[in-house]
Amino acid sequence: MQISLARQLASFVGAMMILIAYAGHQLHWMDSKKFWYNFLNAAGSAILSYIAFQPFQLGFVIMEVTWTLISLYVLIRIIRNPTRAQ
């Protein structure tokens, strides 16, 4: 099975977004209750969710879709009430 260069690049970008958020949190450069941490997680996992559907990989789909939904939930809470996220 051959994966196109575009899909490879998209999966690389998605993975890097998640890893930047993870490293940023672990190294205390980012706060998990702030916008950019959750934005990077939501966008990166959404990209990887899309990639996981073709070819369909059940475990990968479940993990990435769940990761996306949780990150979006927190992101929406931050956007709706930014003072509460302080």
Short mmCIF file of N, CA and C in Angstrom, two decimals:
data_model
loop_
_atom_site.label_atom_id
_atom_site.label_comp_id
_atom_site.label_asym_id
_atom_site.label_seq_id
_atom_site.Cartn_x
_atom_site.Cartn_y
_atom_site.Cartn_z
N MET A 1 0.84 -1.18 0.00
CA MET A 1 0.00 0.00 0.00
C MET A 1 0.89 1.24 0.00
N GLN A 2 0.62 2.14 -0.90
CA GLN A 2 1.39 3.36 -1.02
C GLN A 2 0.56 4.54 -0.51
N ILE A 3 1.19 5.34 0.33
CA ILE A 3 0.52 6.52 0.88
C ILE A 3 1.07 7.74 0.16
N SER A 4 0.18 8.62 -0.28
CA SER A 4 0.61 9.77 -1.05
C SER A 4 1.47 10.72 -0.21
N LEU A 5 2.26 11.50 -0.90
CA LEU A 5 3.12 12.47 -0.25
C LEU A 5 2.29 13.49 0.54
N ALA A 6 1.16 13.89 -0.01
CA ALA A 6 0.29 14.87 0.68
C ALA A 6 -0.21 14.30 2.01
N ARG A 7 -0.61 13.04 2.03
CA ARG A 7 -1.09 12.42 3.27
C ARG A 7 0.06 12.27 4.26
N GLN A 8 1.24 11.94 3.76
CA GLN A 8 2.41 11.84 4.63
C GLN A 8 2.72 13.20 5.26
N LEU A 9 2.70 14.26 4.47
CA LEU A 9 2.96 15.60 4.99
C LEU A 9 1.89 16.03 5.99
N ALA A 10 0.63 15.73 5.68
CA ALA A 10 -0.45 16.09 6.59
C ALA A 10 -0.29 15.35 7.92
N SER A 11 0.04 14.07 7.87
CA SER A 11 0.20 13.32 9.12
C SER A 11 1.40 13.83 9.90
N PHE A 12 2.46 14.24 9.20
CA PHE A 12 3.63 14.82 9.87
C PHE A 12 3.25 16.11 10.58
N VAL A 13 2.52 16.98 9.90
CA VAL A 13 2.09 18.26 10.50
C VAL A 13 1.20 18.00 11.72
N GLY A 14 0.24 17.09 11.60
CA GLY A 14 -0.63 16.76 12.72
C GLY A 14 0.13 16.23 13.92
N ALA A 15 1.06 15.33 13.65
CA ALA A 15 1.86 14.76 14.74
C ALA A 15 2.73 15.84 15.39
N MET A 16 3.32 16.71 14.58
CA MET A 16 4.17 17.77 15.13
C MET A 16 3.36 18.73 16.00
N MET A 17 2.13 19.03 15.61
CA MET A 17 1.29 19.92 16.41
C MET A 17 1.04 19.32 17.80
N ILE A 18 0.71 18.04 17.83
CA ILE A 18 0.47 17.37 19.11
C ILE A 18 1.76 17.31 19.93
N LEU A 19 2.86 16.99 19.28
CA LEU A 19 4.13 16.89 20.00
C LEU A 19 4.62 18.24 20.52
N ILE A 20 4.37 19.31 19.78
CA ILE A 20 4.73 20.65 20.27
C ILE A 20 3.93 20.97 21.52
N ALA A 21 2.62 20.67 21.50
CA ALA A 21 1.79 20.91 22.69
C ALA A 21 2.27 20.05 23.86
N TYR A 22 2.56 18.80 23.60
CA TYR A 22 3.01 17.90 24.65
C TYR A 22 4.33 18.37 25.26
N ALA A 23 5.30 18.66 24.40
CA ALA A 23 6.60 19.13 24.89
C ALA A 23 6.44 20.47 25.61
N GLY A 24 5.63 21.34 25.06
CA GLY A 24 5.41 22.63 25.70
C GLY A 24 4.83 22.48 27.09
N HIS A 25 3.92 21.56 27.26
CA HIS A 25 3.32 21.32 28.57
C HIS A 25 4.34 20.69 29.52
N GLN A 26 5.04 19.69 29.06
CA GLN A 26 6.01 18.99 29.90
C GLN A 26 7.16 19.89 30.34
N LEU A 27 7.55 20.83 29.48
CA LEU A 27 8.66 21.73 29.78
C LEU A 27 8.18 23.06 30.38
N HIS A 28 6.88 23.12 30.71
CA HIS A 28 6.27 24.29 31.35
C HIS A 28 6.31 25.55 30.48
N TRP A 29 6.28 25.36 29.17
CA TRP A 29 6.19 26.49 28.25
C TRP A 29 4.73 26.78 27.92
N MET A 30 3.86 25.79 28.13
CA MET A 30 2.44 25.93 27.80
C MET A 30 1.61 25.44 28.97
N ASP A 31 0.47 26.06 29.14
CA ASP A 31 -0.48 25.68 30.18
C ASP A 31 -1.63 24.91 29.52
N SER A 32 -1.95 23.76 30.05
CA SER A 32 -3.00 22.92 29.45
C SER A 32 -4.39 23.56 29.54
N LYS A 33 -4.52 24.64 30.28
CA LYS A 33 -5.81 25.33 30.38
C LYS A 33 -5.88 26.54 29.47
N LYS A 34 -4.88 26.70 28.62
CA LYS A 34 -4.83 27.86 27.73
C LYS A 34 -5.17 27.48 26.29
N PHE A 35 -5.47 28.50 25.51
CA PHE A 35 -5.95 28.34 24.15
C PHE A 35 -4.98 27.56 23.26
N TRP A 36 -3.71 27.99 23.16
CA TRP A 36 -2.80 27.43 22.18
C TRP A 36 -2.49 25.95 22.41
N TYR A 37 -2.39 25.56 23.65
CA TYR A 37 -2.17 24.13 23.95
C TYR A 37 -3.32 23.30 23.39
N ASN A 38 -4.54 23.71 23.67
CA ASN A 38 -5.71 22.96 23.23
C ASN A 38 -5.95 23.10 21.74
N PHE A 39 -5.62 24.26 21.17
CA PHE A 39 -5.74 24.43 19.73
C PHE A 39 -4.81 23.46 19.01
N LEU A 40 -3.55 23.39 19.43
CA LEU A 40 -2.59 22.48 18.80
C LEU A 40 -3.03 21.03 18.92
N ASN A 41 -3.55 20.65 20.09
CA ASN A 41 -4.05 19.29 20.27
C ASN A 41 -5.25 19.01 19.38
N ALA A 42 -6.21 19.93 19.34
CA ALA A 42 -7.42 19.72 18.54
C ALA A 42 -7.10 19.66 17.05
N ALA A 43 -6.31 20.60 16.57
CA ALA A 43 -5.99 20.63 15.14
C ALA A 43 -5.13 19.43 14.74
N GLY A 44 -4.12 19.12 15.54
CA GLY A 44 -3.25 17.98 15.23
C GLY A 44 -4.00 16.66 15.23
N SER A 45 -4.83 16.47 16.24
CA SER A 45 -5.57 15.21 16.31
C SER A 45 -6.67 15.14 15.25
N ALA A 46 -7.24 16.29 14.85
CA ALA A 46 -8.23 16.28 13.77
C ALA A 46 -7.58 15.85 12.45
N ILE A 47 -6.38 16.35 12.20
CA ILE A 47 -5.65 15.95 10.99
C ILE A 47 -5.37 14.45 11.01
N LEU A 48 -4.88 13.96 12.14
CA LEU A 48 -4.58 12.53 12.24
C LEU A 48 -5.84 11.67 12.21
N SER A 49 -6.95 12.20 12.71
CA SER A 49 -8.23 11.48 12.61
C SER A 49 -8.61 11.28 11.15
N TYR A 50 -8.49 12.34 10.39
CA TYR A 50 -8.79 12.26 8.96
C TYR A 50 -7.91 11.22 8.27
N ILE A 51 -6.63 11.26 8.57
CA ILE A 51 -5.68 10.32 7.96
C ILE A 51 -6.02 8.88 8.34
N ALA A 52 -6.48 8.66 9.58
CA ALA A 52 -6.76 7.31 10.07
C ALA A 52 -7.95 6.64 9.38
N PHE A 53 -8.81 7.44 8.73
CA PHE A 53 -9.99 6.86 8.08
C PHE A 53 -9.68 6.20 6.74
N GLN A 54 -8.54 6.50 6.13
CA GLN A 54 -8.24 5.95 4.82
C GLN A 54 -6.80 5.49 4.76
N PRO A 55 -6.47 4.25 4.89
CA PRO A 55 -7.34 3.11 5.14
C PRO A 55 -7.81 3.09 6.59
N PHE A 56 -8.99 2.59 6.79
CA PHE A 56 -9.63 2.59 8.11
C PHE A 56 -8.81 1.77 9.10
N GLN A 57 -8.45 2.41 10.21
CA GLN A 57 -7.69 1.76 11.27
C GLN A 57 -8.43 2.03 12.58
N LEU A 58 -9.20 1.08 13.05
CA LEU A 58 -10.13 1.27 14.15
C LEU A 58 -9.48 1.87 15.40
N GLY A 59 -8.41 1.30 15.88
CA GLY A 59 -7.77 1.80 17.10
C GLY A 59 -7.29 3.23 16.94
N PHE A 60 -6.70 3.52 15.80
CA PHE A 60 -6.20 4.87 15.51
C PHE A 60 -7.35 5.85 15.41
N VAL A 61 -8.44 5.45 14.75
CA VAL A 61 -9.62 6.32 14.62
C VAL A 61 -10.21 6.63 15.99
N ILE A 62 -10.40 5.61 16.82
CA ILE A 62 -10.97 5.82 18.15
C ILE A 62 -10.10 6.77 18.96
N MET A 63 -8.80 6.53 18.98
CA MET A 63 -7.91 7.37 19.76
C MET A 63 -7.92 8.82 19.26
N GLU A 64 -7.77 9.03 17.98
CA GLU A 64 -7.66 10.38 17.44
C GLU A 64 -8.98 11.15 17.49
N VAL A 65 -10.09 10.48 17.21
CA VAL A 65 -11.39 11.16 17.27
C VAL A 65 -11.70 11.55 18.72
N THR A 66 -11.41 10.67 19.67
CA THR A 66 -11.63 10.99 21.08
C THR A 66 -10.73 12.14 21.50
N TRP A 67 -9.48 12.11 21.11
CA TRP A 67 -8.52 13.18 21.42
C TRP A 67 -9.03 14.52 20.87
N THR A 68 -9.54 14.49 19.63
CA THR A 68 -10.07 15.70 19.00
C THR A 68 -11.27 16.23 19.77
N LEU A 69 -12.22 15.36 20.10
CA LEU A 69 -13.43 15.80 20.79
C LEU A 69 -13.13 16.38 22.16
N ILE A 70 -12.26 15.76 22.91
CA ILE A 70 -11.90 16.28 24.24
C ILE A 70 -11.21 17.63 24.10
N SER A 71 -10.27 17.73 23.17
CA SER A 71 -9.56 19.00 22.97
C SER A 71 -10.50 20.11 22.52
N LEU A 72 -11.44 19.78 21.64
CA LEU A 72 -12.42 20.78 21.20
C LEU A 72 -13.32 21.21 22.34
N TYR A 73 -13.74 20.27 23.18
CA TYR A 73 -14.58 20.60 24.33
C TYR A 73 -13.88 21.62 25.23
N VAL A 74 -12.62 21.36 25.56
CA VAL A 74 -11.87 22.28 26.42
C VAL A 74 -11.65 23.61 25.71
N LEU A 75 -11.33 23.57 24.43
CA LEU A 75 -11.10 24.78 23.65
C LEU A 75 -12.35 25.66 23.63
N ILE A 76 -13.50 25.06 23.44
CA ILE A 76 -14.76 25.81 23.44
C ILE A 76 -15.01 26.43 24.81
N ARG A 77 -14.74 25.69 25.87
CA ARG A 77 -14.89 26.24 27.23
C ARG A 77 -13.97 27.44 27.44
N ILE A 78 -12.76 27.37 26.93
CA ILE A 78 -11.81 28.48 27.07
C ILE A 78 -12.30 29.70 26.28
N ILE A 79 -12.78 29.48 25.08
CA ILE A 79 -13.26 30.58 24.24
C ILE A 79 -14.49 31.24 24.86
N ARG A 80 -15.39 30.43 25.38
CA ARG A 80 -16.62 30.98 25.98
C ARG A 80 -16.38 31.74 27.27
N ASN A 81 -15.40 31.30 28.04
CA ASN A 81 -15.14 31.92 29.33
C ASN A 81 -13.62 32.01 29.58
N PRO A 82 -12.96 32.95 28.89
CA PRO A 82 -11.50 33.01 29.00
C PRO A 82 -10.99 33.35 30.40
N THR A 83 -11.74 34.06 31.19
CA THR A 83 -11.28 34.41 32.55
C THR A 83 -11.28 33.19 33.46
N ARG A 84 -12.16 32.25 33.23
CA ARG A 84 -12.24 31.05 34.05
C ARG A 84 -11.02 30.14 33.83
N ALA A 85 -10.44 30.22 32.62
CA ALA A 85 -9.30 29.38 32.28
C ALA A 85 -7.99 29.89 32.87
N GLN A 86 -8.03 31.04 33.53
CA GLN A 86 -6.79 31.61 34.08
C GLN A 86 -6.26 30.78 35.15
#
